[in-house]
Coordinates of C-alpha atoms in Angstrom, one line a residue:
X1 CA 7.4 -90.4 19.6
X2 CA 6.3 -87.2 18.0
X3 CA 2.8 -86.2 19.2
X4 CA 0.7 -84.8 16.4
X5 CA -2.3 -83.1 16.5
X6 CA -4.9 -81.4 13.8
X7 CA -5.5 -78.8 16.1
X8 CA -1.6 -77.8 16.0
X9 CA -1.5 -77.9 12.6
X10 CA -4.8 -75.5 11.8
X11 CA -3.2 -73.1 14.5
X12 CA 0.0 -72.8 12.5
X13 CA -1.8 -72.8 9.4
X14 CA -3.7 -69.4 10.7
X15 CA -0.4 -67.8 11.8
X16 CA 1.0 -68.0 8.3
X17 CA -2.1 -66.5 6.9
X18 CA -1.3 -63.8 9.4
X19 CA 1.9 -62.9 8.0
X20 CA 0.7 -63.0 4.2
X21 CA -1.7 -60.3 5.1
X22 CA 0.7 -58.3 7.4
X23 CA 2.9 -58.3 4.1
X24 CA 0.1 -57.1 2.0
X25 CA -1.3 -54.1 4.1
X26 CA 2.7 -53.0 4.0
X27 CA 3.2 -53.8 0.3
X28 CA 0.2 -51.3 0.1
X29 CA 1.0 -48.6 2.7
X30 CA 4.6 -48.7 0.7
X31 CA 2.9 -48.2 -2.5
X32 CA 0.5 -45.3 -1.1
X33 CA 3.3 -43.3 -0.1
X34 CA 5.2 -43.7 -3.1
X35 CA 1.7 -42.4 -5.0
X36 CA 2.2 -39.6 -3.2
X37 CA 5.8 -38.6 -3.1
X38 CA 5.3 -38.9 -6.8
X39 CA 1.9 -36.5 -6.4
X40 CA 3.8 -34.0 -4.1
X41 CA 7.0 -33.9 -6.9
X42 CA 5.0 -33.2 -9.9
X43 CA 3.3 -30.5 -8.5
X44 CA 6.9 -29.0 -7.2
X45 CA 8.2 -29.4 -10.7
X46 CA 5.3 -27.6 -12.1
X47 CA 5.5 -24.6 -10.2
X48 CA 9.4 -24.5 -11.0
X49 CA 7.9 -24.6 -14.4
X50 CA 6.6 -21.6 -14.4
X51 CA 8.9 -20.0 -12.8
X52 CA 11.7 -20.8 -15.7
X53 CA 8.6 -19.9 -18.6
X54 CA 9.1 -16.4 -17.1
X55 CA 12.6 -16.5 -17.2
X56 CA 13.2 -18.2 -20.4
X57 CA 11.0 -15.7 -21.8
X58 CA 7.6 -17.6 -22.9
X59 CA 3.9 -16.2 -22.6
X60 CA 3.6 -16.4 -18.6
X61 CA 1.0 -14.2 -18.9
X62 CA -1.2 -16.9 -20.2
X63 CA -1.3 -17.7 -16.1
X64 CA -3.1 -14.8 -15.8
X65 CA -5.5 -14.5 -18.9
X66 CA -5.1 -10.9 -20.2
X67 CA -8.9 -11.0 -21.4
X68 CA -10.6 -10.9 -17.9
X69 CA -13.7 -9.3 -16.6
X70 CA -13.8 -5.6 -14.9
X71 CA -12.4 -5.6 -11.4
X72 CA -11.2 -9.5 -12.3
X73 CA -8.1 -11.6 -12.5
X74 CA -7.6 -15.2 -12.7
X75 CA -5.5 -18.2 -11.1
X76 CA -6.5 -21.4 -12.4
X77 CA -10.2 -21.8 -11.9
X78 CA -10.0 -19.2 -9.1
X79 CA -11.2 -15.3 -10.1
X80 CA -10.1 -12.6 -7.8
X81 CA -11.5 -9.3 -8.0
X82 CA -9.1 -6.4 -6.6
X83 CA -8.7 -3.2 -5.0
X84 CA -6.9 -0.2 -5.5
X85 CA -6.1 2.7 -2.8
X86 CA -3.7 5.3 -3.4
X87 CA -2.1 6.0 0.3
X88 CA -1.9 9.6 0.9
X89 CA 0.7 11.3 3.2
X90 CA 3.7 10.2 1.3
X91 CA 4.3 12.1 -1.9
X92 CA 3.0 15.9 -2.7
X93 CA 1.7 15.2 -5.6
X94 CA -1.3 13.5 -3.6
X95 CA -2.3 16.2 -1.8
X96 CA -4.6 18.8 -3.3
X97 CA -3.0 22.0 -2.7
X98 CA 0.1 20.7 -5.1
X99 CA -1.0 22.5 -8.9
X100 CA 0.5 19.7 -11.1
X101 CA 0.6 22.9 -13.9
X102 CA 4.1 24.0 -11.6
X103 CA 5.2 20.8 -10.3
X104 CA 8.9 19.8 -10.8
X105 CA 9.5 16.2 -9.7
X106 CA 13.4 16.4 -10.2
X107 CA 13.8 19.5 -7.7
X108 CA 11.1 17.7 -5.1
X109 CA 12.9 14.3 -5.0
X110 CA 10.5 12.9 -7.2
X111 CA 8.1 14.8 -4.7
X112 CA 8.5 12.3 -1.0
X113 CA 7.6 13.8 1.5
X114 CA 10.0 14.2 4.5
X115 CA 8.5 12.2 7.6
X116 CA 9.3 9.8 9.4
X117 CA 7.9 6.3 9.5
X118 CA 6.9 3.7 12.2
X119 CA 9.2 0.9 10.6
X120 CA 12.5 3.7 11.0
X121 CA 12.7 1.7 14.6
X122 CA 13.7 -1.2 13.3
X123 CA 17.0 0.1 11.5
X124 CA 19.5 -0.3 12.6
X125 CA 20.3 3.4 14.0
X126 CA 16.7 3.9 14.2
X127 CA 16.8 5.5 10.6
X128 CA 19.3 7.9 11.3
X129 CA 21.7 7.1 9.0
X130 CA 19.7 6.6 6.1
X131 CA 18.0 8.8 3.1
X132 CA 14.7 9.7 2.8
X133 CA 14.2 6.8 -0.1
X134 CA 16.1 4.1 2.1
X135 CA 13.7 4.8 4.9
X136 CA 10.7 4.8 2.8
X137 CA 11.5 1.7 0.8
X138 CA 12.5 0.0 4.2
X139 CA 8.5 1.0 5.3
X140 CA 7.4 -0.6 1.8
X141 CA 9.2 -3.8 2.4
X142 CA 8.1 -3.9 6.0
X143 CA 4.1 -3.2 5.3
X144 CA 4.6 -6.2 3.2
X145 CA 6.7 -8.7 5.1
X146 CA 3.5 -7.6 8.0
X147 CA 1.1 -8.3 5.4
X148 CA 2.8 -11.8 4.1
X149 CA 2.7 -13.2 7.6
X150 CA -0.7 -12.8 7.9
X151 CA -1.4 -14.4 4.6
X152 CA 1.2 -17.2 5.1
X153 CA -1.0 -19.9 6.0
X154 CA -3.6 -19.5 3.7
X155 CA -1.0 -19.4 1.0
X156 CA 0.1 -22.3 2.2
X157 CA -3.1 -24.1 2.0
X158 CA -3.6 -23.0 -1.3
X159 CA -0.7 -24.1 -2.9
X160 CA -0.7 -27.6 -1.1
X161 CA -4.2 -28.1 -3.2
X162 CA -2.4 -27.1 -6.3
X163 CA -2.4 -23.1 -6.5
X164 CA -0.1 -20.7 -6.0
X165 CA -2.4 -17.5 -5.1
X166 CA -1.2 -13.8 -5.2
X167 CA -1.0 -12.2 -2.0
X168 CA -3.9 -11.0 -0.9
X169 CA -2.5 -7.9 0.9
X170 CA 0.4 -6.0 -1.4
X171 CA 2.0 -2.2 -1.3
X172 CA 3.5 -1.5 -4.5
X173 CA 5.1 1.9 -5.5
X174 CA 4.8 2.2 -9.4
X175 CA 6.6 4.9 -11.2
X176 CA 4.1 6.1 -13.8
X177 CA 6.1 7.8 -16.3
X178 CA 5.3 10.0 -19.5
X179 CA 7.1 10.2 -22.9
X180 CA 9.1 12.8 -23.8
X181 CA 8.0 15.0 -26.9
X182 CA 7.1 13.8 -29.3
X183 CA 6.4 15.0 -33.6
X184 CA 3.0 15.2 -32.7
X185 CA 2.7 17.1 -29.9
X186 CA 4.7 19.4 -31.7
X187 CA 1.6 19.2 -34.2
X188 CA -0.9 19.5 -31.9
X189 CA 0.7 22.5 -30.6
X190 CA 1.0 24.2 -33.8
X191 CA -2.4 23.8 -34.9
X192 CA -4.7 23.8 -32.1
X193 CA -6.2 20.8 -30.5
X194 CA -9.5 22.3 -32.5
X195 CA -7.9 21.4 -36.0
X196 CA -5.6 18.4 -34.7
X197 CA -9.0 16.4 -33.8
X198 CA -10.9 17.1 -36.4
X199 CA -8.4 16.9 -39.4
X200 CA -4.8 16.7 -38.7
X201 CA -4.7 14.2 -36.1
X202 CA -5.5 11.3 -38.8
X203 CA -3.2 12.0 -41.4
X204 CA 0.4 10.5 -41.0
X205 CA 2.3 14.2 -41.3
X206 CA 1.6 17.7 -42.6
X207 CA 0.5 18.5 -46.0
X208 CA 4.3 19.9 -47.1
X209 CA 6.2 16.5 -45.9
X210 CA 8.2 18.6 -42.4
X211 CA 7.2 15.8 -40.5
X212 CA 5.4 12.9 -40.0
X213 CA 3.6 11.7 -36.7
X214 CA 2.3 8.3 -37.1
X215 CA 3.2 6.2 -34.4
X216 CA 5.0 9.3 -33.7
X217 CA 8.6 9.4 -32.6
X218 CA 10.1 11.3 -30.4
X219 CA 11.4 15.1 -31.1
X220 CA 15.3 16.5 -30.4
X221 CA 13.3 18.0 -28.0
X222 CA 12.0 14.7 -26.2
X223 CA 15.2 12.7 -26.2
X224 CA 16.8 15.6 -24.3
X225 CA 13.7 15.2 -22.0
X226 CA 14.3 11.0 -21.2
X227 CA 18.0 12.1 -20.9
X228 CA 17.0 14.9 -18.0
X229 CA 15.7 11.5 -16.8
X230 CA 18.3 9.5 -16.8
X231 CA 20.9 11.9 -15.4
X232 CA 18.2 12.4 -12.7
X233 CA 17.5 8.5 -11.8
X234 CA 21.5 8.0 -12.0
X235 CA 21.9 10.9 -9.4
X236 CA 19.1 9.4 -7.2
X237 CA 20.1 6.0 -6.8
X238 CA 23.8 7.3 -6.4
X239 CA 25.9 6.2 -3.2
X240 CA 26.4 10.2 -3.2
X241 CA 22.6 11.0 -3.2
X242 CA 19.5 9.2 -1.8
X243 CA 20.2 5.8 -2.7
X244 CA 17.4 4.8 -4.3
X245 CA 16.7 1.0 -5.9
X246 CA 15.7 1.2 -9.2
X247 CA 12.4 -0.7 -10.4
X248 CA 12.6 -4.1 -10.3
X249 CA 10.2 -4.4 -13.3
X250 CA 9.9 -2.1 -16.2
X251 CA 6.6 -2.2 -18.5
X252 CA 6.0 -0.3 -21.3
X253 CA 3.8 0.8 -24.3
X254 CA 4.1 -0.8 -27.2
X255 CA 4.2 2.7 -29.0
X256 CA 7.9 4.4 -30.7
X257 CA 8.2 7.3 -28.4
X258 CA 7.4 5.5 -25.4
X259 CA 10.0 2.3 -25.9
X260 CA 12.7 5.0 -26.9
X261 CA 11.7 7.3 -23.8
X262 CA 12.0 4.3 -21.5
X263 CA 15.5 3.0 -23.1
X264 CA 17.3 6.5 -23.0
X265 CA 15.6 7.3 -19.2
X266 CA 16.9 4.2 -17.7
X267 CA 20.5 3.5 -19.9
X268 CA 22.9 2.6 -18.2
X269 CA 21.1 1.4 -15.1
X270 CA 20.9 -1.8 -14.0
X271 CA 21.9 -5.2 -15.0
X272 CA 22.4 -6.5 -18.4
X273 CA 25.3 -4.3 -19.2
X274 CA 23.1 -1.3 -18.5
X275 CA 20.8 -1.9 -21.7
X276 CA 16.7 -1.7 -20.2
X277 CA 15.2 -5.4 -20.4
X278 CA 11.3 -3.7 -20.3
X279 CA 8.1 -5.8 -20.7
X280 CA 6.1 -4.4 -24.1
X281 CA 2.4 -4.1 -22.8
X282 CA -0.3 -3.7 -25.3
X283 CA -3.1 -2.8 -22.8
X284 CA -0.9 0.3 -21.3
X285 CA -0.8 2.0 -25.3
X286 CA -2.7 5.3 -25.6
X287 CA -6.2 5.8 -26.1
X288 CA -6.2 5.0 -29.8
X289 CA -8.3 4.9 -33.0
X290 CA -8.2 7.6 -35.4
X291 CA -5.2 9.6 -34.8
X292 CA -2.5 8.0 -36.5
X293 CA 0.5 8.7 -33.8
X294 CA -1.3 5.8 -31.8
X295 CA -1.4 3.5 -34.5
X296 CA 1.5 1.3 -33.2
X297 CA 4.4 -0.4 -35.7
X298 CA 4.5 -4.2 -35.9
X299 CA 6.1 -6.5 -33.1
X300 CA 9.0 -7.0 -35.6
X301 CA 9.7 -3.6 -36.3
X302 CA 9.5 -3.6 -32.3
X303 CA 12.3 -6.8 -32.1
X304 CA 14.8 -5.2 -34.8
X305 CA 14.8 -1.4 -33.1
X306 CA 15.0 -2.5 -29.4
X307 CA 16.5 -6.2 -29.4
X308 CA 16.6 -5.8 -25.2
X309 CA 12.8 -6.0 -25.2
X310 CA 10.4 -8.7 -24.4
X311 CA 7.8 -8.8 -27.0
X312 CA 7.1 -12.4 -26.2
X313 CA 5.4 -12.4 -22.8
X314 CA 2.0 -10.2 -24.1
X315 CA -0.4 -12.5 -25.6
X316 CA -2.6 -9.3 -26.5
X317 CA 0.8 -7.7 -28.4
X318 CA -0.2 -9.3 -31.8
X319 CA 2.2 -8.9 -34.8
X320 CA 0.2 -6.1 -36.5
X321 CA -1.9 -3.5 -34.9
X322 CA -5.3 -5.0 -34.3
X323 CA -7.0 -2.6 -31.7
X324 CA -6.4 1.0 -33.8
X325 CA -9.2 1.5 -36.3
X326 CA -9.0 4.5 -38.0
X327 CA -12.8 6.1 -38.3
X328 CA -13.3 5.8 -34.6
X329 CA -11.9 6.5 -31.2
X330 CA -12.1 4.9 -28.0
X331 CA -14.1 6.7 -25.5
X332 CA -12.6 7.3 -21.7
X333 CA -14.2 5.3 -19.8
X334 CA -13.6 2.4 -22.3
X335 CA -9.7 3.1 -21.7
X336 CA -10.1 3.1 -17.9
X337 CA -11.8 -0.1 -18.0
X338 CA -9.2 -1.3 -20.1
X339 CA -6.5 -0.2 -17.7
X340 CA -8.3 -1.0 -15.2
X341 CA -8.5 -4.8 -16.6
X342 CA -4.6 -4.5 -17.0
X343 CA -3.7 -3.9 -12.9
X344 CA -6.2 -6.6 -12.2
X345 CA -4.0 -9.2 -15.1
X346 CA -0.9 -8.2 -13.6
X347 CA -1.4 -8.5 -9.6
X348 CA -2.9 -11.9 -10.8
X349 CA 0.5 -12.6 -13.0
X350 CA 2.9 -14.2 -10.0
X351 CA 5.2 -15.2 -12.3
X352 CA 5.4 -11.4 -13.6
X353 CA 5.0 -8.8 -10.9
X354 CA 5.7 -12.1 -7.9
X355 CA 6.2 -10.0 -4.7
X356 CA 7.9 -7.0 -6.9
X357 CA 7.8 -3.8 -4.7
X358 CA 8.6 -1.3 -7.3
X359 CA 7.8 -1.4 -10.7
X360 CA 7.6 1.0 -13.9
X361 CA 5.4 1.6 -16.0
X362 CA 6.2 4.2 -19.3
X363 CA 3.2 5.4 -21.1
X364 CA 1.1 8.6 -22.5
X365 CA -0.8 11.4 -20.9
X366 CA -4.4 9.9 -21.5
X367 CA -3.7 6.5 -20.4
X368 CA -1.7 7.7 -17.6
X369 CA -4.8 9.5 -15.7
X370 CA -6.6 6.5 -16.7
X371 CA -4.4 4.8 -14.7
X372 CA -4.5 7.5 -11.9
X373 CA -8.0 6.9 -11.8
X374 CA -8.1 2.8 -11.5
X375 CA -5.4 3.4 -8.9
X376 CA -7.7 5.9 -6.6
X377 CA -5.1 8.6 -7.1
X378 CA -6.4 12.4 -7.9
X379 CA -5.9 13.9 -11.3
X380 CA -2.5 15.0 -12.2
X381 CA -1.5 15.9 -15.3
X382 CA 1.9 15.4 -16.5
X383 CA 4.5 17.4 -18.7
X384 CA 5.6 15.7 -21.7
X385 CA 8.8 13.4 -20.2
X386 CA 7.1 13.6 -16.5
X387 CA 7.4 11.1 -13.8
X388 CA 4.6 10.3 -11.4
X389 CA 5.4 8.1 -8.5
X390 CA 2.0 6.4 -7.0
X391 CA 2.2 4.0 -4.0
X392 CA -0.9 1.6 -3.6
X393 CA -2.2 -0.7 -0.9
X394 CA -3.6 -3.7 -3.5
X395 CA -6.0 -5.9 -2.3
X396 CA -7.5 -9.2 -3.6
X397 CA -10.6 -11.3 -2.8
X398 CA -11.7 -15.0 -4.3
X399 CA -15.5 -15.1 -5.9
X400 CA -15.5 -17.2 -3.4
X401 CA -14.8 -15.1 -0.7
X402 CA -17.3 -12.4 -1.5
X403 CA -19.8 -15.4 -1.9
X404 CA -19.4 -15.9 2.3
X405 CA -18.7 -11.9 2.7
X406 CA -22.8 -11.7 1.2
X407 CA -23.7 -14.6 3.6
X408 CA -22.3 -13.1 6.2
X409 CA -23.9 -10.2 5.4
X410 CA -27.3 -11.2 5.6
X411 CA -26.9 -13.2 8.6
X412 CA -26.0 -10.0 10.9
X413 CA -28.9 -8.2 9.3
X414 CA -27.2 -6.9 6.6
X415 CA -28.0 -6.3 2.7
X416 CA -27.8 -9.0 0.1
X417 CA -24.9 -7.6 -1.9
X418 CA -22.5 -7.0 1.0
X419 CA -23.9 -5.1 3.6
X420 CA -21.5 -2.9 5.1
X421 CA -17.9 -4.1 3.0
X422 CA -16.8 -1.6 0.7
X423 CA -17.4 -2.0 -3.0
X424 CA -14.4 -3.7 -3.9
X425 CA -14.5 -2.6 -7.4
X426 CA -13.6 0.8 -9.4
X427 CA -17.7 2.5 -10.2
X428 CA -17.6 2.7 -13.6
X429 CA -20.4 3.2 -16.1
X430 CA -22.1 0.5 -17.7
X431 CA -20.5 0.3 -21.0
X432 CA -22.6 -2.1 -23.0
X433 CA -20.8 -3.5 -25.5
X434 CA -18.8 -0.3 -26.7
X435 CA -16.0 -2.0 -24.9
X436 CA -15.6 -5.0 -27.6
X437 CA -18.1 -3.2 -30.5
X438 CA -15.6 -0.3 -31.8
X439 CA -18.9 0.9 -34.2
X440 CA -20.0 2.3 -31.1
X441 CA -16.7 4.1 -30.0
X442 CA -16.3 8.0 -30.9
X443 CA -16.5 9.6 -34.6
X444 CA -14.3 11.8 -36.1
X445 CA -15.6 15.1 -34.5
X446 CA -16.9 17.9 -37.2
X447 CA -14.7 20.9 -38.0
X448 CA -16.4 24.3 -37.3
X449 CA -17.4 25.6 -40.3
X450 CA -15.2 29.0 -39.9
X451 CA -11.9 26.9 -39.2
X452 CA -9.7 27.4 -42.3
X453 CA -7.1 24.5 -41.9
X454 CA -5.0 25.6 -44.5
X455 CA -4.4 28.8 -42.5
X456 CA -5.1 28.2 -38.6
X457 CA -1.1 27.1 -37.6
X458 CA 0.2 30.4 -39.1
X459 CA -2.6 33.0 -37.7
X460 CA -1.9 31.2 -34.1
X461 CA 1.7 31.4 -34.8
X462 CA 2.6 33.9 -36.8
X463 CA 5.3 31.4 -38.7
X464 CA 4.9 28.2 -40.8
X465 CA 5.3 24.7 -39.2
X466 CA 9.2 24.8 -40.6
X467 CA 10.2 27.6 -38.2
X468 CA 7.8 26.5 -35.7
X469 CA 9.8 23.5 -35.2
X470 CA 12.9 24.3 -35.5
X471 CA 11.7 26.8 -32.4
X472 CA 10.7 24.0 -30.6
X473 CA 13.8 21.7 -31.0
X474 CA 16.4 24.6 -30.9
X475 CA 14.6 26.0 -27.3
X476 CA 14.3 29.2 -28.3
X477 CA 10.3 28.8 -28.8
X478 CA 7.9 27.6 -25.7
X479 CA 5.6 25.3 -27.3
X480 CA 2.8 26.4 -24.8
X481 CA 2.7 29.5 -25.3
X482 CA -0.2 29.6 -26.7
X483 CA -3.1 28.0 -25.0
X484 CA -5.1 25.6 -26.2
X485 CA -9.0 25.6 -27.3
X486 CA -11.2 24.3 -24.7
X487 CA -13.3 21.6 -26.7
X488 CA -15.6 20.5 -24.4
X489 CA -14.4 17.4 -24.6
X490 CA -12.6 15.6 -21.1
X491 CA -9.3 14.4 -20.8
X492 CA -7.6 12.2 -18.3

C-alpha cells in the first residue's frame, strides 16, 4: 500500500518551484555577462578603429578638434589645458650667452651639450659605449617610461569608462626647422624690408618679370641649403657618426618652399623607399595676409607636386586658401595664439603624435619664434635653412582637474583661482575678436613719402635685381650684406 499524503505532495511541489527559479537567476546572470563581453568588445574594436583611421590615412584629427580654445585640447567631452617648459641644460642654444647671429648647428652637433645623464646607469656599460645622441635619447625614453608608470592607472581608468586620455606627463624633442631660401627673401633683401612691407611684399614678382614670389619657391640657393641638411642628418644618424633616430613624425607647412625644404632635407631617410611621408599642417604656415609669398597653392596642386604627402589628415587644410586675405595682416600675438592652439590639438591627437618622442616640424622664421615662445624657449632666430632642436616637458590637466586644484585651493587658505599652482597657460594678451575678425588684423603699412620704389633696390645695391640674383644663386654675393631698416615693428 502506497502511503499518500498532501503534505508530501505540496513539499515536492515547492522544490520544483525551486529549481525553475534557480534556472532563471542563471539564464540571467548568463545573459548579463554576455551584455557585457559584448560592451567590453565594442569599445576594443573602436579604439582599433582609430588606430587604422590614422593609418589608412582619414581625418584623425577630428579626435582632437583643431578649432579649440587657448591653452585647450579635447578628448571626447573631456578639455585639457596644457603646459609647455623648455628644459634647459641640454642644448646651447638655450642658454643665453649663445648669439643665435653666429650659431652653426651642423659644426655643434645640432648644438647637445656634452654631459652626462642620470639614466647612463642603466646601459648597459653605463653609457660608455654609446654617442652623445644615444645617451640622450636613452634619457628621453627613460623620463617618459618614469612618467608613464605613474600615469598608468589613471590611464587605465579612463579608458575602461570609454577614453583613451593623452599622457599627462610627456618629454618630446621637436626639431623646429626653417626653409631654405627662398625668391622672396631674395626680394626682401634687395629692396629693404622698408619697401618689401609697404609695396613689394603684395605683388606676386617684380615689375620687369625676373622673378616671382607668391607662395614663393625656393631659390638655387635654398635647395643647396635643404641638401647641406640632408648630407648632415645622413651623417648624424650614421653607424659611423652619433647614431641618431630620425623623427618619428614629420609635420609641415602647407607652403612650396617649406614642403620642398622638408622633402630634399630628409630624402633618402627612412622608410618608404627613402621618399618623406610628412603631415601638411595648416596652423604651422607663416604669418600671412597681405604678402603674397604666404598665400599658399591649393591642396591639389599640393597632391600632384608631392604625391608622398598627407593632405588628408588636416581638417583646417581646405582646398583653396581661406586664411590669407590680401589688405590685412595677422598681428603676432594672433599667430602665437594660433600656434599655440596647434601644440595644444596635437598633444591632444593620440592617434597622431601617440607616445612619439621625436617629431619635426618644417616651417618659417615668424611662425617658428612663435613657436619658441608657446614652447617657453628664449628667442632665437634662425638662418634661412636652420634647424632648431627644442626638448619640452608637456603637461596636461582635465577642466576637471583644475576644478578640484581651485577647491583645494581655497580649503588650505588659498586664492579662488588656484592659489599657489602655477598658471598652467601661455600669458597672452586679450585679443578680442582680432583672432576670428581679420578687419581688425594689421593694414598695409604707409610708404615714407621720400622712398622712391622705383629706385631704392639699385641705390642700396648698386646693381639691378638681374645681377643681384644671379649674385645670390651663383655665391659670389652675401645677401646680408647690407643691413636691414629697423621698422619699429617686432618680429618673432
Amino acid at each position: 500500500m502506497i502511503y499518500y499524503s498532501p503534505h508530501r505532495k505540496a513539499h515536492r511541489r515547492w522544490k520544483g518551484q525551486t529549481r525553475l527559479c534557480r534556472l532563471t537567476i542563471a539564464v540571467q546572470i548568463l545573459l548579463l555577462l554576455t551584455v557585457s563581453l559584448v560592451v567590453c568588445g565594442l569599445l576594443e574594436m573602436s579604439d582599433m578603429g582609430a588606430s587604422l583611421l590614422s593609418l589608412s590615412g582619414q581625418k584623425a584629427m577630428d579626435q582632437a578638434p583643431l578649432e579649440v580654445g587657448e591653452g585647450q585640447g579635447q578628448e571626447g567631452s573631456t578639455k585639457y589645458t596644457y603646459t609647455y617648459k623648455t628644459l634647459p641644460g641640454y642644448f646651447m642654444q638655450d642658454d643665453p650667452a649663445t648669439d643665435a647671429a653666429k650659431f652653426d648647428f651642423m659644426s655643434t652637433n645640432f648644438g647637445l651639450i656634452d654631459r652626462d645623464y642620470e639614466s647612463d646607469q642603466s646601459l648597459p656599460d653605463g653609457g660608455r659605449g654609446s654617442t652623445q645622441w644615444q645617451r640622450f635619447e636613452h634619457h628621453i625614453s627613460t623620463l617618459n617610461r618614469d612618467a608613464r608608470e605613474d600615469n598608468d592607472e589613471d590611464r587605465r581608468s579612463a579608458k575602461r569608462h570609454g577614453s583613451n586620455p593623452p599622457p599627462q606627463t610627456r618629454y618630446v624633442l621637436f626639431f623646429l626647422g626653417r626653409h631654405g631660401n627662398g625668391y622672396h627673401n631674395i626680394a626682401e633683401r634687395y629692396y629693404g624690408n622698408i619697401a618689401w612691407d609697404c609695396h613689394f611684399s603684395a605683388l606676386y614678382g617684380d615689375p620687369d618679370g625676373i622673378m616671382t614670389w607668391s607662395d614663393a619657391h625656393l631659390s638655387k640657393e635654398g635647395k643647396r641649403q635643404a641638401r647641406e641638411v640632408n648630407t648632415f642628418w645622413k651623417n648624424q644618424t650614421s653607424q659611423d657618426a652619433q647614431k641618431m633616430s630620425l623623427p618619428e613624425l614629420y609635420l609641415v607647412s602647407p607652403l612650396d618652399r617649406t614642403l620642398e625644404t622638408a622633402e630634399i632635407s630628409f630624402d633618402g631617410l627612412g622608410p618608404n623607399n627613402g621618399k618623406l611621408d610628412a603631415v601638411v599642417m595648416e596652423k604651422v604656415r607663416e604669418g600671412t595676409g597681405i604678402h603674397t609669398c604666404d598665400r599658399r597653392s591649393n591642396v591639389e596642386y599640393i597632391r600632384q607636386k608631392f604625391p608622398t604627402y598627407n593632405v588628408d589628415l588636416d581638417p583646417n587644410l581646405t582646398e583653396t586658401d581661406e586664411y590669407w586675405i590680401g589688405d590685412r595682416r595677422e598681428p603676432d600675438d594672433v599667430l602665437v595664439k594660433r600656434l599655440r592652439g596647434f601644440f595644444d590639438d596635437l598633444m591632444s591627437n593620440t592617434a597622431l603624435a601617440g607616445d612619439k618622442e621625436r617629431i619635426s616640424i618644417t616651417s618659417h622664421s615668424g611662425a617658428i619664434g612663435a613657436m619658441l615662445k608657446v614652447l617657453g624657449h628664449r628667442k632665437f632666430s634662425l638662418t634661412t635653412g636652420a634647424v632648431i632642436p627644442v626638448f619640452v616637458k608637456v603637461q596636461r590637466k582635465s577642466s576637471n582637474d583644475e576644478k578640484e586644484d581651485k577647491t583645494l585651493g581655497r580649503r588650505h587658505g588659498g586664492g579662488g583661482e588656484g592659489a599657489n599652482h602655477e598658471d598652467p597657460t601661455l600669458d597672452l594678451p586679450d585679443l578680442g575678436d582680432a583672432e576670428t575678425d581679420k578687419s581688425k588684423w594689421e593694414p598695409v603699412p604707409s610708404c615714407p613719402a621720400d622712398l622712391d620704389l622705383a629706385t631704392v633696390g639699385q641705390k642700396r645695391w648698386g646693381m639691378g635685381l638681374k645681377e643681384f640674383l644671379d649674385g645670390v644663386e651663383d655665391g659670389t654675393l652675401d645677401p646680408n650684406a647690407v643691413p636691414f631698416e629697423f621698422t619699429g615693428r617686432s618680429k618673432y
